[in-house]
Amino acid sequence: MIHLYDTLEGEVRELRLRDEGRVGIYLCGPTVYDLPHLGHGRHALVWDVLHRWLAFEGLEVNFVSNVTDIDDKIINRAAREGISEEAVTTRFENEWWRALEALGVAPPTHAPHATAYVAPMIEVIAALIERDVAYSTDDGVYFDVSRVEDYGRLSGQSLESLKSGARVEANEAKRSPLDFALWKLAKPGEPSWDAPFGAGRPGWHTECVVMSLELLGEGFDLHCGGLDLKFPHHENERAQASALGRPFARHWGHHGWVMVGEEKMSKSLGNFTSLTDLLATTDPRAYRLLVLRSHYRSPLEVTPETIADAERSLERLDALARRFALAPLAGEHLELASDHDFSGPAGQLRGRIASALEDDLDTPQAVAKLFDATSQANVMADRGDPRGAAQLARAVGALFGAMGLRLHTSDDEVDETSADLLAKREAARSAGDYSEADRLRDVLAGHGWLIEDTPTGSVLRRA
RNA sequence: GGCGGCGUGGCCGAGUGGUUAGGCAGGGGCCUGCAAAGCCCCGUACUCCGGUUCGAAUCCGGACGCCGCCUCCA
């Protein structure tokens, strides 16, 4: 079974499943009030790789990732643009799924909307009030963090140190600056749901704790998200579950930042590139490869240069796919190891990839091994072992597919004119008329084609 | 102030007490009519200063520089 770094324990440890053969994962999803940026892309990709790999290995994966569709930011944006909250959330949720699809992220098993779970959220808040862990003020219901014994454990800080660092002026009505909102009473004109403690809307931390428990059940396997969610979001989810006496996530995973220069990419810093912009100009697979070649817990430098670097390195992999005419893999659906042939050297390769990934999702190691195998397959082919080479190449393709990276074969549609030009060049070449052959190659280049002369004939591919 | 992290060759980016990361870029060669693709060879890095050690980029201490969380944030 895979070993992952568990933020709560502070060590890499085996992911011990609640139910044999089945794994339940909750990934905190987006608040849909703006375009997704590269940081969200890494977030989706990192956990997509885990999702895909576990499924590849034959586990039944219940992958839940929510959409937060009620939030102050949504309300603010709607007010600013003079449109409804629904108009905002619909637009940006569509953008979200479009971007993820383009990145080749497998859809979650469930993608709950917060607004569909308000009733159970109200129940949870009522139960917390009943236990005297939550209290009402004139603007909402707050959670009393002092009532949770180990509050701060996930973030590795004591209640005292968290208090001393609190930057925000204490809300007069709150008992502690660290107490967080479970329910916010609606101001005039704001969307609201009726509740015993007043019409309003749920707080973000309550949304995730409720949806994860509703869809995955108590003691589910893994709760993950970006490092910035560790505190306060995940800490607060944990606090609520703990106060209710409900077993929560058995394991916590957090991934690192996307960096721009030496700064974290974030909306508040205004230095983000939207995924929409990236995908308009770049092969989305390049971003996945970039994410794969760094460790998920490390910061990752993303600049036009590093993206371009990854795009070029992808060409080498696509060349392999062309050379061995690999079948396309890893689209929307999840690859299964059982659908592939891993006999002989292919099996050894699979074993190496498995040990890398099972060691805290060591994708850089896995990628390095797959590049090594790529060279090896080419060498085998060059040295007269086409069968062995093809078998290894297929394994490379399948294992990249297991991580969601789909290699491209030369599936470019060649139009008649270009095919004709290619045939003419072939004729000129055989006749020894190389200047004519080169001229025709230039003409084809003008149409965006590159020629590769192989032992079995010349082929065109898009430049 | 509290807590956590980082500093690796031209660039990105792994890793580890002594044995090749990997990719991209660059140089040389093979193959090719010439290319493309592929193959072979090459750089010999680890912020600085001490210490531990037979041996440290890897452990310990210190210095310097940088980043993040503690507020909405993937």
Coordinates of C-alpha atoms (C1' of nucleotides) in Angstrom, one line a residue:
Chain A
M1 CA 0.0 0.0 0.0
I2 CA 1.1 3.5 -0.7
H3 CA 2.9 5.6 2.0
L4 CA 2.1 9.3 2.2
Y5 CA 3.3 12.1 4.3
D6 CA 0.6 12.7 7.0
T7 CA 0.5 16.2 8.2
L8 CA -1.0 15.3 11.5
E9 CA 1.7 12.8 12.4
G10 CA 4.4 14.7 10.7
E11 CA 5.8 11.6 9.0
V12 CA 5.5 9.5 5.9
R13 CA 3.4 6.5 6.8
E14 CA 1.3 3.9 5.2
L15 CA -2.1 4.9 4.1
R16 CA -4.2 2.5 6.2
L17 CA -7.5 2.1 4.7
R18 CA -10.7 1.9 6.7
D19 CA -12.2 -0.7 4.3
E20 CA -9.9 -3.1 2.5
G21 CA -9.7 -2.5 -1.2
R22 CA -11.6 0.8 -1.1
V23 CA -10.2 4.3 -0.5
G24 CA -12.1 7.5 0.3
I25 CA -10.5 10.8 -0.4
Y26 CA -11.8 14.3 0.1
L27 CA -10.1 17.2 -1.7
C28 CA -11.2 20.7 -0.8
G29 CA -12.4 22.2 -4.1
P30 CA -12.7 25.7 -5.4
T31 CA -14.8 28.6 -4.4
V32 CA -16.2 29.5 -7.7
Y33 CA -15.9 33.3 -7.8
D34 CA -13.0 33.8 -10.3
L35 CA -11.0 32.0 -12.9
P36 CA -8.8 29.1 -11.7
H37 CA -5.1 29.9 -11.8
L38 CA -2.0 27.7 -12.0
G39 CA -2.0 27.0 -8.3
H40 CA -5.4 25.4 -8.7
G41 CA -4.0 23.5 -11.6
R42 CA -1.3 22.0 -9.5
H43 CA -3.8 21.2 -6.8
A44 CA -6.0 19.3 -9.3
L45 CA -3.1 17.6 -10.9
V46 CA -1.3 16.4 -7.8
W47 CA -4.3 14.7 -6.4
D48 CA -5.4 13.5 -9.8
V49 CA -2.2 11.5 -10.0
L50 CA -2.9 9.9 -6.7
H51 CA -6.5 9.2 -7.7
R52 CA -5.3 7.6 -11.0
W53 CA -2.5 5.6 -9.5
L54 CA -4.7 4.0 -6.8
A55 CA -7.3 3.1 -9.4
F56 CA -4.6 1.8 -11.7
E57 CA -3.5 -0.5 -8.9
G58 CA -7.0 -1.9 -8.6
L59 CA -8.4 0.0 -5.7
E60 CA -11.9 1.3 -5.7
V61 CA -11.5 5.0 -5.2
N62 CA -14.2 7.3 -3.9
F63 CA -12.8 10.7 -4.8
V64 CA -14.9 13.6 -3.5
S65 CA -14.1 17.2 -4.3
N66 CA -16.6 19.9 -3.5
V67 CA -17.6 23.1 -5.2
T68 CA -18.1 26.0 -2.8
D69 CA -21.0 27.9 -4.3
I70 CA -21.9 30.1 -1.4
D71 CA -19.4 32.5 0.0
D72 CA -18.8 36.2 0.8
K73 CA -16.6 36.5 -2.3
I74 CA -19.4 35.2 -4.5
I75 CA -21.8 37.6 -3.0
N76 CA -19.4 40.5 -3.4
R77 CA -18.7 39.7 -7.0
A78 CA -22.4 39.4 -7.8
A79 CA -23.0 42.7 -6.1
R80 CA -20.1 44.4 -7.9
E81 CA -21.2 43.1 -11.3
G82 CA -24.9 43.6 -10.6
I83 CA -25.7 40.0 -11.4
S84 CA -27.1 37.1 -9.4
E85 CA -24.9 34.8 -7.3
E86 CA -26.0 31.9 -9.5
A87 CA -24.7 33.8 -12.5
V88 CA -21.3 34.1 -10.9
T89 CA -21.1 30.5 -9.7
T90 CA -22.4 29.0 -12.9
R91 CA -19.9 30.9 -15.0
F92 CA -16.8 30.1 -12.9
E93 CA -17.8 26.5 -12.1
N94 CA -18.0 26.0 -15.9
E95 CA -14.6 27.5 -16.3
W96 CA -13.3 25.2 -13.5
W97 CA -14.5 22.0 -15.1
R98 CA -13.4 23.1 -18.6
A99 CA -9.9 23.8 -17.3
L100 CA -9.7 20.5 -15.4
E101 CA -10.9 18.6 -18.5
A102 CA -8.3 20.3 -20.6
L103 CA -5.6 19.2 -18.0
G104 CA -6.9 15.7 -18.3
V105 CA -8.0 15.5 -14.7
A106 CA -10.3 12.6 -14.1
P107 CA -13.7 13.8 -12.8
P108 CA -14.2 13.2 -9.1
T109 CA -16.6 10.4 -8.1
H110 CA -18.7 13.1 -6.4
A111 CA -18.6 16.8 -6.7
P112 CA -21.0 18.1 -4.1
H113 CA -22.2 21.7 -4.1
A114 CA -22.2 23.3 -0.7
T115 CA -25.7 24.7 -1.2
A116 CA -27.1 21.2 -1.6
Y117 CA -25.9 20.3 1.9
V118 CA -27.2 23.2 4.0
A119 CA -29.7 21.1 5.9
P120 CA -27.1 18.7 7.4
M121 CA -24.9 21.7 8.0
I122 CA -27.6 23.3 10.1
E123 CA -28.0 20.0 12.0
V124 CA -24.3 20.0 12.7
I125 CA -24.3 23.6 13.9
A126 CA -27.3 22.9 16.1
A127 CA -25.6 20.0 17.6
L128 CA -22.5 22.1 18.4
I129 CA -24.6 24.7 20.0
E130 CA -26.3 22.0 22.1
R131 CA -23.0 20.8 23.2
D132 CA -22.1 24.3 24.2
V133 CA -19.2 24.3 21.8
A134 CA -20.7 27.0 19.7
Y135 CA -22.4 30.2 20.6
S136 CA -24.6 32.8 18.9
T137 CA -23.7 36.5 18.5
D138 CA -25.5 39.3 16.8
D139 CA -23.9 38.4 13.4
G140 CA -23.7 34.6 13.5
V141 CA -22.8 31.4 15.2
Y142 CA -19.2 30.9 16.3
F143 CA -17.2 27.9 17.3
D144 CA -15.4 28.1 20.6
V145 CA -11.9 26.7 19.9
S146 CA -11.0 26.5 23.5
R147 CA -13.4 23.6 23.8
V148 CA -11.3 21.3 21.7
E149 CA -8.5 19.7 23.5
D150 CA -5.9 19.5 20.8
Y151 CA -6.9 22.5 18.7
G152 CA -3.8 23.5 16.7
R153 CA -2.4 20.0 16.4
L154 CA -2.7 19.8 12.6
S155 CA -1.0 23.1 12.2
G156 CA 1.6 22.2 14.8
Q157 CA 0.9 25.2 16.9
S158 CA -0.4 25.6 20.4
L159 CA -3.6 27.6 21.1
E160 CA -1.5 30.1 22.9
S161 CA 0.9 30.7 20.0
L162 CA -1.9 30.9 17.5
K163 CA -3.6 33.5 19.7
S164 CA -0.4 35.6 20.0
G165 CA -0.1 35.6 16.3
A166 CA -3.6 36.5 15.5
R167 CA -3.5 39.7 13.4
V168 CA -7.1 40.5 13.3
E169 CA -8.7 42.8 15.8
A170 CA -10.9 40.7 18.0
N171 CA -14.5 40.8 17.1
E172 CA -16.0 42.2 20.3
A173 CA -18.7 39.5 20.3
K174 CA -16.3 36.6 19.8
R175 CA -14.9 35.0 22.9
S176 CA -11.6 34.5 21.2
P177 CA -10.1 35.9 18.0
L178 CA -9.6 32.3 16.9
D179 CA -13.2 31.4 17.1
F180 CA -14.5 30.9 13.7
A181 CA -17.9 31.4 12.0
L182 CA -20.1 28.4 11.6
W183 CA -23.1 30.4 10.4
K184 CA -23.3 34.0 9.1
L185 CA -26.6 35.8 9.6
A186 CA -27.8 37.3 6.3
K187 CA -27.8 41.0 5.7
P188 CA -30.7 42.4 3.7
G189 CA -30.5 41.2 0.1
E190 CA -28.1 38.3 0.8
P191 CA -29.0 34.8 -0.1
S192 CA -30.0 32.8 3.0
W193 CA -31.4 29.7 4.4
D194 CA -33.8 29.5 7.4
A195 CA -32.3 28.1 10.5
P196 CA -33.2 27.9 14.2
F197 CA -30.4 30.4 14.9
G198 CA -31.5 32.8 12.3
A199 CA -31.6 33.1 8.5
G200 CA -28.2 33.0 7.0
R201 CA -25.5 30.9 5.3
P202 CA -23.0 28.4 6.4
G203 CA -19.3 29.1 7.1
W204 CA -16.8 27.5 4.8
H205 CA -15.3 25.3 7.4
T206 CA -18.6 23.7 8.2
E207 CA -19.3 23.0 4.5
C208 CA -16.3 20.7 4.1
V209 CA -16.7 18.8 7.3
V210 CA -20.3 18.1 6.5
M211 CA -19.8 17.1 2.9
S212 CA -16.9 14.9 3.6
L213 CA -18.7 13.0 6.3
E214 CA -21.9 12.8 4.4
L215 CA -20.2 11.3 1.3
L216 CA -17.3 9.3 2.7
G217 CA -18.6 8.4 6.2
E218 CA -16.7 8.6 9.5
G219 CA -13.1 7.8 9.6
F220 CA -12.6 8.2 5.9
D221 CA -9.1 7.7 4.6
L222 CA -7.5 10.9 3.3
H223 CA -8.3 14.6 3.4
C224 CA -6.1 16.7 1.2
G225 CA -5.6 20.1 -0.2
G226 CA -3.0 22.9 -0.4
L227 CA -0.7 23.9 2.3
D228 CA -2.6 27.0 2.9
L229 CA -5.7 25.1 3.9
K230 CA -3.9 23.4 6.8
F231 CA -4.7 26.4 8.9
P232 CA -7.3 27.5 9.6
H233 CA -9.5 25.5 7.3
H234 CA -8.5 22.0 8.0
E235 CA -7.8 22.6 11.6
N236 CA -11.3 24.0 11.9
E237 CA -12.9 21.1 10.1
R238 CA -11.1 18.8 12.4
A239 CA -12.2 20.7 15.5
Q240 CA -15.9 20.4 14.5
A241 CA -15.7 16.7 13.9
S242 CA -13.8 16.3 17.1
A243 CA -16.3 18.3 19.1
L244 CA -19.1 16.2 17.8
G245 CA -17.2 13.0 18.6
R246 CA -17.2 11.9 15.0
P247 CA -14.0 10.2 13.7
F248 CA -12.7 12.3 10.9
A249 CA -9.9 11.9 8.3
R250 CA -7.4 9.1 9.1
H251 CA -4.7 10.8 7.1
W252 CA -4.0 14.4 6.0
G253 CA -2.1 15.4 2.8
H254 CA -0.9 18.9 1.8
H255 CA 0.8 20.0 -1.4
G256 CA 3.2 22.9 -2.0
W257 CA 2.9 26.1 -3.8
V258 CA 3.3 27.3 -7.3
M259 CA 5.9 30.0 -7.2
V260 CA 6.4 32.9 -9.4
G261 CA 10.0 33.9 -8.9
E262 CA 10.4 33.8 -5.2
E263 CA 6.7 34.5 -4.3
K264 CA 3.8 32.2 -3.9
M265 CA 1.3 32.6 -6.7
S266 CA -2.0 33.9 -5.3
K267 CA -4.9 36.0 -6.0
S268 CA -4.1 38.4 -3.2
L269 CA -0.7 39.0 -4.6
G270 CA -2.2 39.5 -8.0
N271 CA 0.6 37.5 -9.7
F272 CA -1.4 34.7 -11.0
T273 CA -1.8 33.3 -14.4
S274 CA -5.2 31.8 -15.0
L275 CA -5.4 28.3 -16.2
T276 CA -7.6 29.5 -19.0
D277 CA -4.7 31.7 -20.3
L278 CA -2.2 28.9 -20.0
L279 CA -4.3 26.4 -21.8
A280 CA -5.0 28.8 -24.6
T281 CA -1.3 28.9 -25.5
T282 CA 0.2 25.7 -24.2
D283 CA -0.1 22.0 -24.5
P284 CA -1.8 21.2 -21.2
R285 CA 0.3 18.0 -20.9
A286 CA 3.3 20.2 -20.4
Y287 CA 1.9 21.5 -17.2
R288 CA 1.2 18.0 -16.0
L289 CA 4.7 17.0 -16.8
L290 CA 6.1 20.0 -15.0
V291 CA 4.0 19.1 -11.9
L292 CA 5.1 15.5 -12.2
R293 CA 8.8 16.2 -12.3
S294 CA 8.7 18.0 -9.0
H295 CA 7.7 16.5 -5.6
Y296 CA 4.2 17.5 -4.6
R297 CA 5.2 18.9 -1.3
S298 CA 7.9 21.1 -2.8
P299 CA 7.4 24.6 -4.1
L300 CA 7.3 24.6 -7.9
E301 CA 8.6 27.3 -10.2
V302 CA 6.2 28.0 -13.0
T303 CA 7.3 30.6 -15.6
P304 CA 7.0 30.7 -19.4
E305 CA 10.6 29.2 -19.4
T306 CA 9.8 26.2 -17.3
I307 CA 6.6 25.5 -19.2
A308 CA 8.5 25.7 -22.5
D309 CA 11.1 23.4 -21.0
A310 CA 8.5 20.8 -20.2
E311 CA 6.9 21.2 -23.6
R312 CA 10.2 20.3 -25.3
S313 CA 10.8 17.4 -23.0
L314 CA 7.3 16.1 -23.9
E315 CA 8.4 16.0 -27.6
R316 CA 10.9 13.3 -26.7
L317 CA 8.1 11.2 -25.2
D318 CA 5.8 11.8 -28.1
A319 CA 8.6 10.7 -30.5
L320 CA 8.6 7.4 -28.6
A321 CA 4.9 7.1 -29.0
R322 CA 5.3 7.8 -32.8
R323 CA 8.1 5.4 -33.2
F324 CA 6.2 2.6 -31.6
A325 CA 2.8 3.7 -32.6
L326 CA 1.5 3.5 -29.1
A327 CA -2.2 3.4 -28.5
P328 CA -3.5 6.7 -26.9
L329 CA -4.3 6.3 -23.2
A330 CA -5.3 8.3 -20.2
G331 CA -8.2 10.4 -21.4
E332 CA -11.1 11.0 -19.1
H333 CA -11.2 7.5 -17.9
L334 CA -8.9 5.8 -15.4
E335 CA -6.3 3.3 -16.7
L336 CA -6.2 0.0 -15.0
A337 CA -3.0 -2.0 -14.7
S338 CA -4.9 -5.1 -15.4
D339 CA -5.7 -3.9 -19.0
H340 CA -2.0 -3.8 -19.8
D341 CA 0.8 -6.3 -20.5
F342 CA 3.4 -6.1 -17.8
S343 CA 5.3 -9.2 -18.5
G344 CA 9.1 -9.4 -18.5
P345 CA 11.0 -6.1 -18.5
A346 CA 7.8 -4.2 -18.6
G347 CA 6.9 -5.7 -15.2
Q348 CA 10.2 -4.7 -13.8
L349 CA 9.6 -1.1 -14.9
R350 CA 6.1 -1.2 -13.4
G351 CA 7.6 -2.4 -10.2
R352 CA 10.1 0.5 -10.1
I353 CA 7.4 3.0 -10.8
A354 CA 5.2 1.5 -8.1
S355 CA 7.9 1.7 -5.5
A356 CA 8.6 5.3 -6.4
L357 CA 4.9 6.4 -6.3
E358 CA 4.2 4.4 -3.2
D359 CA 7.0 6.3 -1.4
D360 CA 5.1 9.5 -0.8
L361 CA 4.1 9.9 -4.4
D362 CA 7.6 10.3 -5.7
T363 CA 6.7 11.3 -9.2
P364 CA 10.1 12.9 -10.0
Q365 CA 11.7 9.5 -9.4
A366 CA 9.0 7.8 -11.5
V367 CA 9.4 10.3 -14.3
A368 CA 13.2 9.8 -14.3
K369 CA 12.7 6.0 -14.5
L370 CA 10.3 6.4 -17.4
F371 CA 12.8 8.6 -19.3
D372 CA 15.4 6.0 -18.7
A373 CA 13.1 3.4 -20.0
T374 CA 12.4 5.6 -23.0
S375 CA 16.1 5.6 -23.9
Q376 CA 16.3 1.9 -23.3
A377 CA 13.4 1.2 -25.7
N378 CA 15.1 3.3 -28.3
V379 CA 18.4 1.5 -27.8
M380 CA 16.7 -1.8 -28.1
A381 CA 15.1 -0.8 -31.3
D382 CA 18.3 0.6 -32.7
R383 CA 20.1 -2.6 -31.8
G384 CA 17.8 -5.1 -33.4
D385 CA 15.2 -6.0 -30.8
P386 CA 12.0 -4.4 -32.1
R387 CA 9.7 -6.7 -30.2
G388 CA 11.3 -6.1 -26.8
A389 CA 11.6 -2.4 -27.6
A390 CA 7.9 -2.2 -28.5
Q391 CA 6.9 -4.0 -25.3
L392 CA 8.9 -1.7 -23.2
A393 CA 7.6 1.4 -25.0
R394 CA 4.1 0.2 -24.4
A395 CA 4.8 -0.1 -20.7
V396 CA 6.2 3.5 -20.7
G397 CA 3.0 4.7 -22.4
A398 CA 0.8 2.8 -20.0
L399 CA 2.7 4.0 -16.9
F400 CA 2.6 7.6 -18.0
G401 CA -1.1 7.0 -18.6
A402 CA -1.4 5.8 -15.1
M403 CA -0.2 9.2 -14.0
G404 CA -2.6 10.9 -16.4
L405 CA 0.0 11.9 -19.0
R406 CA -1.1 10.8 -22.5
L407 CA 1.5 10.5 -25.1
H408 CA 0.7 11.6 -28.6
T409 CA 1.3 9.5 -31.7
S410 CA 1.4 11.0 -35.1
D411 CA -2.4 11.1 -35.4
D412 CA -2.3 14.3 -37.4
E413 CA -4.7 14.3 -40.3
V414 CA -2.7 14.8 -43.4
D415 CA -4.6 16.6 -46.1
E416 CA -4.5 15.6 -49.7
T417 CA -2.3 18.4 -50.9
S418 CA 0.3 17.7 -48.3
A419 CA 0.2 14.0 -48.9
D420 CA 0.7 14.7 -52.6
L421 CA 3.7 17.0 -51.9
L422 CA 5.2 14.3 -49.7
A423 CA 4.8 11.7 -52.4
K424 CA 6.5 14.1 -54.9
R425 CA 9.4 14.6 -52.6
E426 CA 9.7 10.9 -52.2
A427 CA 9.9 10.5 -55.9
A428 CA 12.5 13.3 -56.2
R429 CA 14.5 11.6 -53.5
S430 CA 14.5 8.3 -55.1
A431 CA 15.5 9.9 -58.4
G432 CA 18.4 11.6 -56.6
D433 CA 17.0 15.0 -57.2
Y434 CA 17.8 16.3 -53.7
S435 CA 17.4 20.0 -54.5
E436 CA 13.8 19.4 -55.6
A437 CA 13.3 17.1 -52.6
D438 CA 14.6 19.8 -50.3
R439 CA 12.4 22.5 -52.0
L440 CA 9.3 20.4 -51.4
R441 CA 10.3 19.8 -47.8
D442 CA 10.5 23.6 -47.4
V443 CA 7.1 24.0 -49.0
L444 CA 5.7 21.5 -46.5
A445 CA 7.4 23.2 -43.6
G446 CA 5.6 26.4 -44.8
H447 CA 2.4 24.5 -44.2
G448 CA 3.5 23.6 -40.7
W449 CA 4.8 20.0 -41.4
L450 CA 8.0 18.4 -40.3
I451 CA 9.2 15.4 -42.2
E452 CA 10.7 12.3 -40.5
D453 CA 12.4 9.9 -42.9
T454 CA 12.2 6.4 -41.3
P455 CA 13.3 3.0 -42.6
T456 CA 9.6 2.3 -43.5
G457 CA 9.0 5.6 -45.3
S458 CA 8.6 9.3 -44.7
V459 CA 6.0 10.6 -42.3
L460 CA 4.6 14.0 -41.6
R461 CA 4.0 15.5 -38.3
R462 CA 2.9 18.9 -37.1
A463 CA 5.7 21.2 -36.2
Chain B
rG1 C1' 6.5 37.7 17.9
rG2 C1' 5.0 32.1 17.1
rC3 C1' 5.4 28.0 13.7
rG4 C1' 7.3 25.7 9.2
rG5 C1' 10.3 25.5 4.9
rC6 C1' 14.1 26.7 1.3
rG7 C1' 19.4 28.0 -0.7
rU8 C1' 22.1 21.9 -5.8
rG9 C1' 25.8 22.4 -12.3
rG10 C1' 23.5 27.5 -17.9
rC11 C1' 17.9 26.7 -16.4
rC12 C1' 14.1 23.5 -14.0
rG13 C1' 14.4 19.8 -10.5
rA14 C1' 15.4 15.0 -7.5
rG15 C1' 18.4 12.7 -4.0
rU16 C1' 21.7 10.7 -0.5
rG17 C1' 27.0 9.8 4.8
rG18 C1' 31.3 6.9 0.3
rU19 C1' 28.4 4.2 -6.1
rU20 C1' 24.3 7.7 -12.5
rA21 C1' 18.8 11.4 -10.6
rG22 C1' 15.9 13.0 -14.7
rG23 C1' 14.6 16.8 -18.3
rC24 C1' 15.8 21.1 -21.1
rA25 C1' 19.7 24.0 -23.1
rG26 C1' 25.1 23.6 -24.9
rG27 C1' 29.6 21.0 -27.2
rG28 C1' 31.7 16.7 -29.9
rG29 C1' 30.6 12.2 -32.7
rC30 C1' 27.5 8.1 -35.2
rC31 C1' 23.3 7.4 -38.4
rU32 C1' 21.1 10.3 -42.7
rG33 C1' 21.9 12.6 -49.7
rC34 C1' 21.1 16.8 -46.2
rA35 C1' 17.7 17.0 -42.2
rA36 C1' 14.3 15.1 -38.5
rA37 C1' 14.0 11.2 -35.0
rG38 C1' 17.3 8.0 -32.4
rC39 C1' 22.1 6.5 -30.4
rC40 C1' 27.1 7.4 -28.0
rC41 C1' 30.5 10.8 -25.4
rC42 C1' 31.2 15.5 -22.5
rG43 C1' 30.2 19.5 -18.1
rU44 C1' 31.7 17.3 -13.0
rA45 C1' 27.0 21.2 -9.0
rC46 C1' 25.4 21.3 -4.1
rU47 C1' 25.2 29.7 -0.1
rC48 C1' 29.2 30.6 3.6
rC49 C1' 32.0 29.4 8.2
rG50 C1' 33.1 25.9 11.9
rG51 C1' 32.4 20.8 14.0
rU52 C1' 31.5 15.3 14.0
rU53 C1' 33.6 11.4 10.6
rC54 C1' 38.4 7.4 7.5
rG55 C1' 34.9 10.2 4.3
rA56 C1' 29.4 15.4 4.2
rA57 C1' 26.4 18.7 -0.7
rU58 C1' 24.0 14.8 2.8
rC59 C1' 24.5 14.8 10.3
rC60 C1' 25.4 19.0 14.2
rG61 C1' 26.3 24.3 15.4
rG62 C1' 26.5 29.2 13.6
rA63 C1' 26.2 33.1 9.7
rC64 C1' 24.0 35.2 5.4
rG65 C1' 20.0 35.3 1.9
rC66 C1' 15.0 34.0 0.7
rC67 C1' 9.9 32.1 1.1
rG68 C1' 5.4 30.6 3.4
rC69 C1' 1.5 30.1 7.3
rC70 C1' -0.4 32.6 11.7
rU71 C1' -6.4 37.0 7.5
rC72 C1' -9.8 34.9 2.3
rC73 C1' -6.4 31.7 -0.5
rA74 C1' -4.8 25.3 -4.0

